[in-house]
Coordinates of C-alpha atoms and ligand atoms in Angstrom, one line a residue:
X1 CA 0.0 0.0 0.0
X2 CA 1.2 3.7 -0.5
X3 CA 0.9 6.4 1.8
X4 CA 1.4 10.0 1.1
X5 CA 3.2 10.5 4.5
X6 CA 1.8 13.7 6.4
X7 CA 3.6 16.9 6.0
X8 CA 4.8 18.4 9.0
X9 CA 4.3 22.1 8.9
X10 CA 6.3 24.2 6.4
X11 CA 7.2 27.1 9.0
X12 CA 8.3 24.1 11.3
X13 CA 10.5 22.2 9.4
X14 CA 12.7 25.1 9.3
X15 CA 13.4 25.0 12.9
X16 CA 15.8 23.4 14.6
X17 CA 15.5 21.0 17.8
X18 CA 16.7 22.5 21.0
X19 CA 18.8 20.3 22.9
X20 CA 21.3 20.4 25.9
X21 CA 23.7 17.3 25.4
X22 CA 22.9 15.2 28.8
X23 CA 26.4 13.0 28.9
X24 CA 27.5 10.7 31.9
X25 CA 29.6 12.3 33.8
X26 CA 30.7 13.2 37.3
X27 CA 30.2 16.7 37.7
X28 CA 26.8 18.4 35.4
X29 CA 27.1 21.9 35.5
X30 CA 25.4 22.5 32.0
X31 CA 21.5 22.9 33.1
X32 CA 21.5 25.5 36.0
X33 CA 19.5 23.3 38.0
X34 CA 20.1 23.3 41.8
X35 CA 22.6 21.7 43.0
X36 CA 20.5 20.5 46.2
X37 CA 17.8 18.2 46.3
X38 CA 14.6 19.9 48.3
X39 CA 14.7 19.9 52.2
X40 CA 14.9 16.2 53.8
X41 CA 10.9 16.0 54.7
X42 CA 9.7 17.4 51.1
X43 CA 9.5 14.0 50.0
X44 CA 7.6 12.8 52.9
X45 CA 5.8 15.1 53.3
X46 CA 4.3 15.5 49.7
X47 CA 3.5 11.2 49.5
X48 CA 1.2 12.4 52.7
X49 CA -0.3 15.1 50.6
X50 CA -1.3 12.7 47.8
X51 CA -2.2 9.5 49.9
X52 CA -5.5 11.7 50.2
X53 CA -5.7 12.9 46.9
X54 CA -9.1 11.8 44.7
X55 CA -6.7 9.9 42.0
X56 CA -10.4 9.3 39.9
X57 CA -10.9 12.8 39.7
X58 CA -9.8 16.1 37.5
X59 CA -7.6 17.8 39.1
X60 CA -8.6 21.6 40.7
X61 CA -8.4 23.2 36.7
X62 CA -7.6 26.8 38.2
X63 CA -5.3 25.7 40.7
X64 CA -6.6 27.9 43.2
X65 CA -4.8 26.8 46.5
X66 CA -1.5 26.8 44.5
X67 CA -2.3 30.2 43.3
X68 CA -3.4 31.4 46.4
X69 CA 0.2 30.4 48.2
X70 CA 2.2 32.1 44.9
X71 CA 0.1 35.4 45.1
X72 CA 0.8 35.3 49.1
X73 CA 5.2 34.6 48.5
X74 CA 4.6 37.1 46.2
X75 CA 2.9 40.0 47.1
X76 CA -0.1 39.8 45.0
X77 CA -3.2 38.5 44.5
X78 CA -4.3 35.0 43.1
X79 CA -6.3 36.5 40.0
X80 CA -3.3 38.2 39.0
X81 CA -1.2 34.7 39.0
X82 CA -0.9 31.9 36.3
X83 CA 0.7 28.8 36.7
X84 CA 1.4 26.0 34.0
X85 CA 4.1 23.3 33.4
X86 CA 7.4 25.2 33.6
X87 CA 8.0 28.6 33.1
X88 CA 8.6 27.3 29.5
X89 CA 4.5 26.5 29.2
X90 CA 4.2 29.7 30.6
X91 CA 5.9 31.5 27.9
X92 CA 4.2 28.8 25.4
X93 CA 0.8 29.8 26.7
X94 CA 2.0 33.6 25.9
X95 CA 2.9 32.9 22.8
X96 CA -0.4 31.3 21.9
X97 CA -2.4 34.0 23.0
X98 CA -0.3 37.2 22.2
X99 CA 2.0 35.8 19.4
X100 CA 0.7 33.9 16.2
X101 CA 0.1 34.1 12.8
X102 CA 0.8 37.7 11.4
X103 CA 2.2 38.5 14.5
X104 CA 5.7 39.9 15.8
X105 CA 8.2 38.9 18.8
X106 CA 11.0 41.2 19.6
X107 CA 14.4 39.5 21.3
X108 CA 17.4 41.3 22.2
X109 CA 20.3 38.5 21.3
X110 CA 21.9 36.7 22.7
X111 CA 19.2 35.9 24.7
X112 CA 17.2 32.2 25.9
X113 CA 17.1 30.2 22.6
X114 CA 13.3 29.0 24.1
X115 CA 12.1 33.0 23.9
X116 CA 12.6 32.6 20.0
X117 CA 12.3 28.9 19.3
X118 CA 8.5 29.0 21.0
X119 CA 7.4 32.0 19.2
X120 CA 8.3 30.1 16.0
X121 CA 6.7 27.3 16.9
X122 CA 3.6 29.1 17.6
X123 CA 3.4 30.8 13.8
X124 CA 4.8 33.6 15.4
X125 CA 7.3 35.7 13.6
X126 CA 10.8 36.8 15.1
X127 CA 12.7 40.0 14.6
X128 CA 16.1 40.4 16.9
X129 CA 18.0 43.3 17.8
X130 CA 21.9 42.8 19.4
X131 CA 23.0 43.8 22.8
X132 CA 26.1 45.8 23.5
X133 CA 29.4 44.0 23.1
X134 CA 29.4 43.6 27.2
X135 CA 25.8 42.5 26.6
X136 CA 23.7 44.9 28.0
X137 CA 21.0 46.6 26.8
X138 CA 20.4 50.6 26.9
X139 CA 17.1 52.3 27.4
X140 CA 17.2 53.8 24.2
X141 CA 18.0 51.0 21.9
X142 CA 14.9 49.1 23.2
X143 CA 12.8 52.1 23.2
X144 CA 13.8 52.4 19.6
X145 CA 13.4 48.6 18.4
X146 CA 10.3 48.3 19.8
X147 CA 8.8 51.8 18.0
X148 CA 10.4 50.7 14.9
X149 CA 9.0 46.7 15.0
X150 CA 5.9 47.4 16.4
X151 CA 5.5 43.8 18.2
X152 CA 3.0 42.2 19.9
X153 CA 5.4 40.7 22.6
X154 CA 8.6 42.0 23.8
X155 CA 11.0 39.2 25.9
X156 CA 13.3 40.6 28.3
X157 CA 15.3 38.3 30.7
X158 CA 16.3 39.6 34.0
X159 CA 18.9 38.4 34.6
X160 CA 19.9 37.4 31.5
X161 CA 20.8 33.6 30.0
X162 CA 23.4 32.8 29.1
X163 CA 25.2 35.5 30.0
X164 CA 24.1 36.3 33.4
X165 CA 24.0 40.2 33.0
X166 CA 21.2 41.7 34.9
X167 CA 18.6 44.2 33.0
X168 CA 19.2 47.8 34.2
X169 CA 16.1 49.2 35.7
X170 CA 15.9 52.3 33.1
X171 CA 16.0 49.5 30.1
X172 CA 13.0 47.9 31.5
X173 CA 10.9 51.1 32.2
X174 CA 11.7 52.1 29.1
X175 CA 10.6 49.0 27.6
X176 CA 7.6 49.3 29.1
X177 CA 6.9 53.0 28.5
X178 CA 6.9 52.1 24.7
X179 CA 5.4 48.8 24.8
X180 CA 2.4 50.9 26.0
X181 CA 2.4 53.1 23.0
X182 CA 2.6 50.0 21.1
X183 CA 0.0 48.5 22.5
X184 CA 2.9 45.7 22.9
X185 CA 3.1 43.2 25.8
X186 CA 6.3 43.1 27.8
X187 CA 7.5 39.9 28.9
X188 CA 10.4 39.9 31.5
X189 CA 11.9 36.4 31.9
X190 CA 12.9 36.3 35.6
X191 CA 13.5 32.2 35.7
X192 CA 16.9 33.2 37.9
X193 CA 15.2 36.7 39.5
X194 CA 16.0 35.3 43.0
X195 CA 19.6 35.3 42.4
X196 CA 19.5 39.1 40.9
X197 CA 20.0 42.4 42.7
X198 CA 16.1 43.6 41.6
X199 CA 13.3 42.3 40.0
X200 CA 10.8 43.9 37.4
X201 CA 7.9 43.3 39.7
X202 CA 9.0 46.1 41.9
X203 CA 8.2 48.6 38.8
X204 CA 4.5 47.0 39.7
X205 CA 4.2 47.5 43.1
X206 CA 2.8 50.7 44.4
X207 CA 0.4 51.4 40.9
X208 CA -2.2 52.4 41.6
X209 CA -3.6 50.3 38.6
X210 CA -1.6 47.3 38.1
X211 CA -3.9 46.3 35.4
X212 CA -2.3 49.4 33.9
X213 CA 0.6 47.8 33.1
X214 CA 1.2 45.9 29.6
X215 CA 3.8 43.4 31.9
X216 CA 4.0 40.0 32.6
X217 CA 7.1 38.4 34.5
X218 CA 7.4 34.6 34.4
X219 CA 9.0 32.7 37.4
X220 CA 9.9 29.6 38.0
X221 CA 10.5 26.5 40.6
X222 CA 13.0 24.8 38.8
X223 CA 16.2 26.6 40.1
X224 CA 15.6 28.2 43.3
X225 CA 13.1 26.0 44.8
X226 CA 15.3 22.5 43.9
X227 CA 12.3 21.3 42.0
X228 CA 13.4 20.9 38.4
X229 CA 11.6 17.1 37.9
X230 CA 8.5 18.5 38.8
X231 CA 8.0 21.3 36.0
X232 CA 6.0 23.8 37.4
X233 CA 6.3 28.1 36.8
X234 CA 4.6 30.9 36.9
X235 CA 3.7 34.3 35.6
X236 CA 2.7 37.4 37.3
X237 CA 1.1 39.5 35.2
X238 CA -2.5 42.1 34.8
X239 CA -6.5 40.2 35.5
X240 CA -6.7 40.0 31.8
X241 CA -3.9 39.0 30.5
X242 CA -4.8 35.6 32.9
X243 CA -8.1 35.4 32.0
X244 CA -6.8 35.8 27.9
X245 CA -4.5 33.0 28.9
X246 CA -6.9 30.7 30.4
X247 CA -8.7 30.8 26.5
X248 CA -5.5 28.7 25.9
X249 CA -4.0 26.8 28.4
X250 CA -5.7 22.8 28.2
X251 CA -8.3 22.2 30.4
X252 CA -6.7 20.5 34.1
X253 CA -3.3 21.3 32.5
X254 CA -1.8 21.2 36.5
X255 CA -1.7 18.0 37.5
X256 CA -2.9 17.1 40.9
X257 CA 1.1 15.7 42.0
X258 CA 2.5 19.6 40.5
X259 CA -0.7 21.2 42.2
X260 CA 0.5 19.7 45.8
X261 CA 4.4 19.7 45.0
X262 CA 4.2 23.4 44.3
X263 CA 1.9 24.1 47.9
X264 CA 4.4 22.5 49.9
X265 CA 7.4 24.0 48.1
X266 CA 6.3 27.3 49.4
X267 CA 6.6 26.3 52.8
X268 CA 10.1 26.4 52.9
X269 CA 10.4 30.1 51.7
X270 CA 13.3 30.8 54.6
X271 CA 14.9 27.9 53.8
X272 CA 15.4 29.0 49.9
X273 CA 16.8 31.7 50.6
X274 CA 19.4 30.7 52.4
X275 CA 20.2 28.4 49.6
X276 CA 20.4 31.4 47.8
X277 CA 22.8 32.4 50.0
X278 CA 25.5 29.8 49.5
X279 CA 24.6 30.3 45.9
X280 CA 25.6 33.6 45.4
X281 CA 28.1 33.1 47.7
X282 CA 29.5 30.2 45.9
X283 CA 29.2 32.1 42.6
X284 CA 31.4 34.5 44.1
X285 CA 34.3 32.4 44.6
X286 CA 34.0 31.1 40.9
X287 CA 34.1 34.4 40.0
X288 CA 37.0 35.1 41.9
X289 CA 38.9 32.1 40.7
X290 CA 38.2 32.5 36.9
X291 CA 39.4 36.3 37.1
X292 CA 43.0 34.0 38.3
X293 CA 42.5 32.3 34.5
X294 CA 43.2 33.5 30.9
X295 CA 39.4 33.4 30.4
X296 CA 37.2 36.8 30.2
X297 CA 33.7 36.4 32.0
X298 CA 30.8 38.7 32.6
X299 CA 29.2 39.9 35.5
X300 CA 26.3 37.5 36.9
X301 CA 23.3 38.1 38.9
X302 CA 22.4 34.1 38.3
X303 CA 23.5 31.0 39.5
X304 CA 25.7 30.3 36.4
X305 CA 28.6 32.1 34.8
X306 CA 29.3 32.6 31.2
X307 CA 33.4 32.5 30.6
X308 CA 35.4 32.7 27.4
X309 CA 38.8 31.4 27.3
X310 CA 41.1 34.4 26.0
X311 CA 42.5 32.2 23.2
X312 CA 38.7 31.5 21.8
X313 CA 39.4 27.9 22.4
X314 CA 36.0 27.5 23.7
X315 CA 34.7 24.5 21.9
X316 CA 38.5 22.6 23.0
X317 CA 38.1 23.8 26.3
X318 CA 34.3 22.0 26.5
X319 CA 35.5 19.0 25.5
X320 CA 38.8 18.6 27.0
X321 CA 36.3 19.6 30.3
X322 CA 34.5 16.6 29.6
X323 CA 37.1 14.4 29.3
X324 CA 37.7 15.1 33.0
X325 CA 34.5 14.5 33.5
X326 CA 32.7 17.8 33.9
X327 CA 30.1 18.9 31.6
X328 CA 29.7 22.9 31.2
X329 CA 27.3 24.4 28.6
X330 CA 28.8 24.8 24.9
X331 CA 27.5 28.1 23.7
X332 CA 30.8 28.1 21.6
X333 CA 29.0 28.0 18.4
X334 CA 25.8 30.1 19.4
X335 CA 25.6 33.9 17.2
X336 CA 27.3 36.6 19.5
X337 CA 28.4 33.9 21.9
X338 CA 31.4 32.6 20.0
X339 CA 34.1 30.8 22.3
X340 CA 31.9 31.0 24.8
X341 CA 30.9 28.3 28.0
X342 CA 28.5 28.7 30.9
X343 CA 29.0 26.9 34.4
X344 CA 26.4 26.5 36.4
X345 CA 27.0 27.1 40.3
X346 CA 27.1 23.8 42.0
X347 CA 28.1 22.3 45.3
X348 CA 31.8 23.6 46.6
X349 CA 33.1 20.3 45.7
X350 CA 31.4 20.4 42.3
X351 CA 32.2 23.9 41.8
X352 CA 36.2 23.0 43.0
X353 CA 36.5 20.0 40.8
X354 CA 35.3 22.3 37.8
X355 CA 38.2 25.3 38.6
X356 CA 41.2 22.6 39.0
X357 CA 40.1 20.8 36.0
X358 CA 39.5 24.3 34.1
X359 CA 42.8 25.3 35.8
X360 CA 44.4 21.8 33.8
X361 CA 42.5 22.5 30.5
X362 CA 44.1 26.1 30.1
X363 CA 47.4 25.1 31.5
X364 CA 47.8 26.8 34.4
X365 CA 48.5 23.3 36.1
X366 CA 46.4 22.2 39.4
X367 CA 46.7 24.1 42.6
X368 CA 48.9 22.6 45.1
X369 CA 46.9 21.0 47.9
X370 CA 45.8 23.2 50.9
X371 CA 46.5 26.3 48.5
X372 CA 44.6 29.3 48.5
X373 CA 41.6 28.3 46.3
X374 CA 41.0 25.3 49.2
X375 CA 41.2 27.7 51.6
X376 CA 39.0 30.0 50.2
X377 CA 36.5 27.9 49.0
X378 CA 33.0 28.8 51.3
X379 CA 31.7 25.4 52.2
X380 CA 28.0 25.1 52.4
X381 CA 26.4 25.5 55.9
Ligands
PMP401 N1 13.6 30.9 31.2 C1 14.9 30.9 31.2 C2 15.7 32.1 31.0 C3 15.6 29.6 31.5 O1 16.9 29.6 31.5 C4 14.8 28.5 31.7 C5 15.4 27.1 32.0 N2 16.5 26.8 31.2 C6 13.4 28.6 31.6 C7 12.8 29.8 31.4 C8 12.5 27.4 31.7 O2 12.5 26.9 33.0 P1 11.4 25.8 33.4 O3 10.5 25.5 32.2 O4 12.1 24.7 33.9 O5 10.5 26.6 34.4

């Protein structure tokens, strides 16, 4: 028998997969997860959430409770939270209502290869604008790009991946000042906004009319909040924009198990933060030891790093990493990122094992034991 063998759509054949090489090795330091599982009686304590749980029945389709406990962490109210299966079905569900056929996205590149790849994937089309050279962003050049494009979205990411860079303040107010000329939707990508100095939801707080505000910023608890299996985010963002949203979302989307995991999570706000803590903490003494190396880096308000060794031997330098059995990101070969690697922050052993075997790679031949970088290594509490 022959079969005329479906087409898959035109506009999607053109786009690539997006993948993150998962390889077994010792030390992963390519996905900016947490390096921590959650606290010790998560577990527990979620099995004795769902022993009661009605396993015959739909799940709670608005998530109410779960939205409840986000508005409450957060400092706002539950109609003016949506919550879907990662922060990446939250900027999905965006796209699908916002974005679409005949429709525009603005990125500022290099930016999260998701904010693109989903607006594509969606019908929607993509223009780009570049960031500075130290790959930030000024007020005027979005201002500018977004009078000139006319979107219907607008992705920021505060801070930044891959690079790490935090949006100034000014760039985002601005953003937002034309976006509401534009009748544009600004979308500020805060997946790693607990590890940053502000966050775009203080421009929010204290309008009178936070409906007001063409904003949305997406969150999410797969970094902070040790819970990347789960897949559950978030967005914060104006009554209608959720309402539009819930046009597209599937019906009982949330399961029951992401419903519960994400309650509980948000017991253990204090506890978070301190992880934080050791994060940004441990960040700094990568920081410190790269600037030691013949690599260049950027400043990061994250829990990764983006570094470049100074001879653009970046794609050798991945792989020579890996043969020592520690896998960073390759951005090497990504536009505006050339030579380029990320590290994500993991635990001070992790995080030591990657600096003397980065140390190796470039040369500079392993520190001698007890040495300064031991010493100065801040061991987790
Ligand atoms: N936004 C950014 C900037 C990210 O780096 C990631 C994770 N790589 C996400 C969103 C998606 O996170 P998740 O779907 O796990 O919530």
């Amino acid at each position: 028998m022959s079969l005329i063998r479906p087409a898959v759509r035109d506009d999607v054949a053109l786009i690539p997969g997006y993948h993150s090489p998962q390889l077994d090795v010792a030390v992963r330091l390519n996905t900016n997860e947490a390096p921590e599982p959650p606290p010790a009686d998560f577990g527990p304590r979620l099995a004795e959430a769902l022993a009661g749980a009605d396993w015959n029945r739909y799940p709670d389709r608005g998530a109410e409770a779960l939205r409840t406990r986000i508005a409450e962490v957060e400092g706002t109210t539950p109609d003016r939270v949506f919550a879907a299966n990662g922060s990446n079905e939250v900027l999905q569900s965006l796209a699908l209502a916002y974005g679409g056929a005949g429709r525009r996205a603005l990125t500022f590149e290099p930016t999260y290869a998701l904010h693109s790849h989903i607006c594509r994937v969606t019908g929607t089309e993509v223009v780009s604008e570049p960031r500075a050279e130290d790959f930030t962003l000024a007020p005027d050049t979005v201002g500018e790009a977004i009078a000139r494009h006319r979107p219907a979205l607008v992705f920021l990411c505060n801070p930044n991946n891959p690079t790490g860079v935090a949006e100034d303040p000014d760039t985002v107010r601005a953003a937002l000042e034309a976006c509401g000329e534009t009748g544009t939707l600004l979308v500020v990508d805060e997946a790693y906004g607990q590890f940053a100095p502000w966050s775009a939801i203080e421009l929010v707080r204290g309008v009178d009319d936070a409906d007001a505000v063409p904003m949305v910023v997406t969150r999410t608890f797969s970094k902070t909040w040790s819970m990347a299996a789960v897949r559950l985010g978030y967005l914060l963002g104006p009554t209608w924009l959720i309402e539009d949203l819930e046009r597209v979302a599937l019906p009982y989307h949330l399961d029951v198990m992401t419903q519960a995991a994400g309650e509980l999570a948000l017991d253990y706000v204090g506890e978070m933060d301190r992880r934080v803590s050791r994060i940004t903490e441990q960040r700094g003494w990568i920081e410190a030891r790269l600037a030691e190396l013949p690599v260049r880096t950027w400043p990061s308000s994250a829990n990764f790093l983006l570094f470049r060794p100074d001879d653009g031997s970046g794609e050798e330098v991945w792989q020579a990493l890996v043969d020592r059995g520690v896998l960073v990101r390759n951005c090497a070969s990504w536009p505006g990122l050339e030579g380029c690697l990320r590290v994500t922050v993991g635990t001070p052993e992790e995080n030591r094992v990657f600096i003397d075997a980065l140390g190796l790679v470039l040369n500079i031949g392993q520190p001698p034991l007890g040495s300064a970088v031991d010493a100065h290594c801040p061991e987790e509490r």
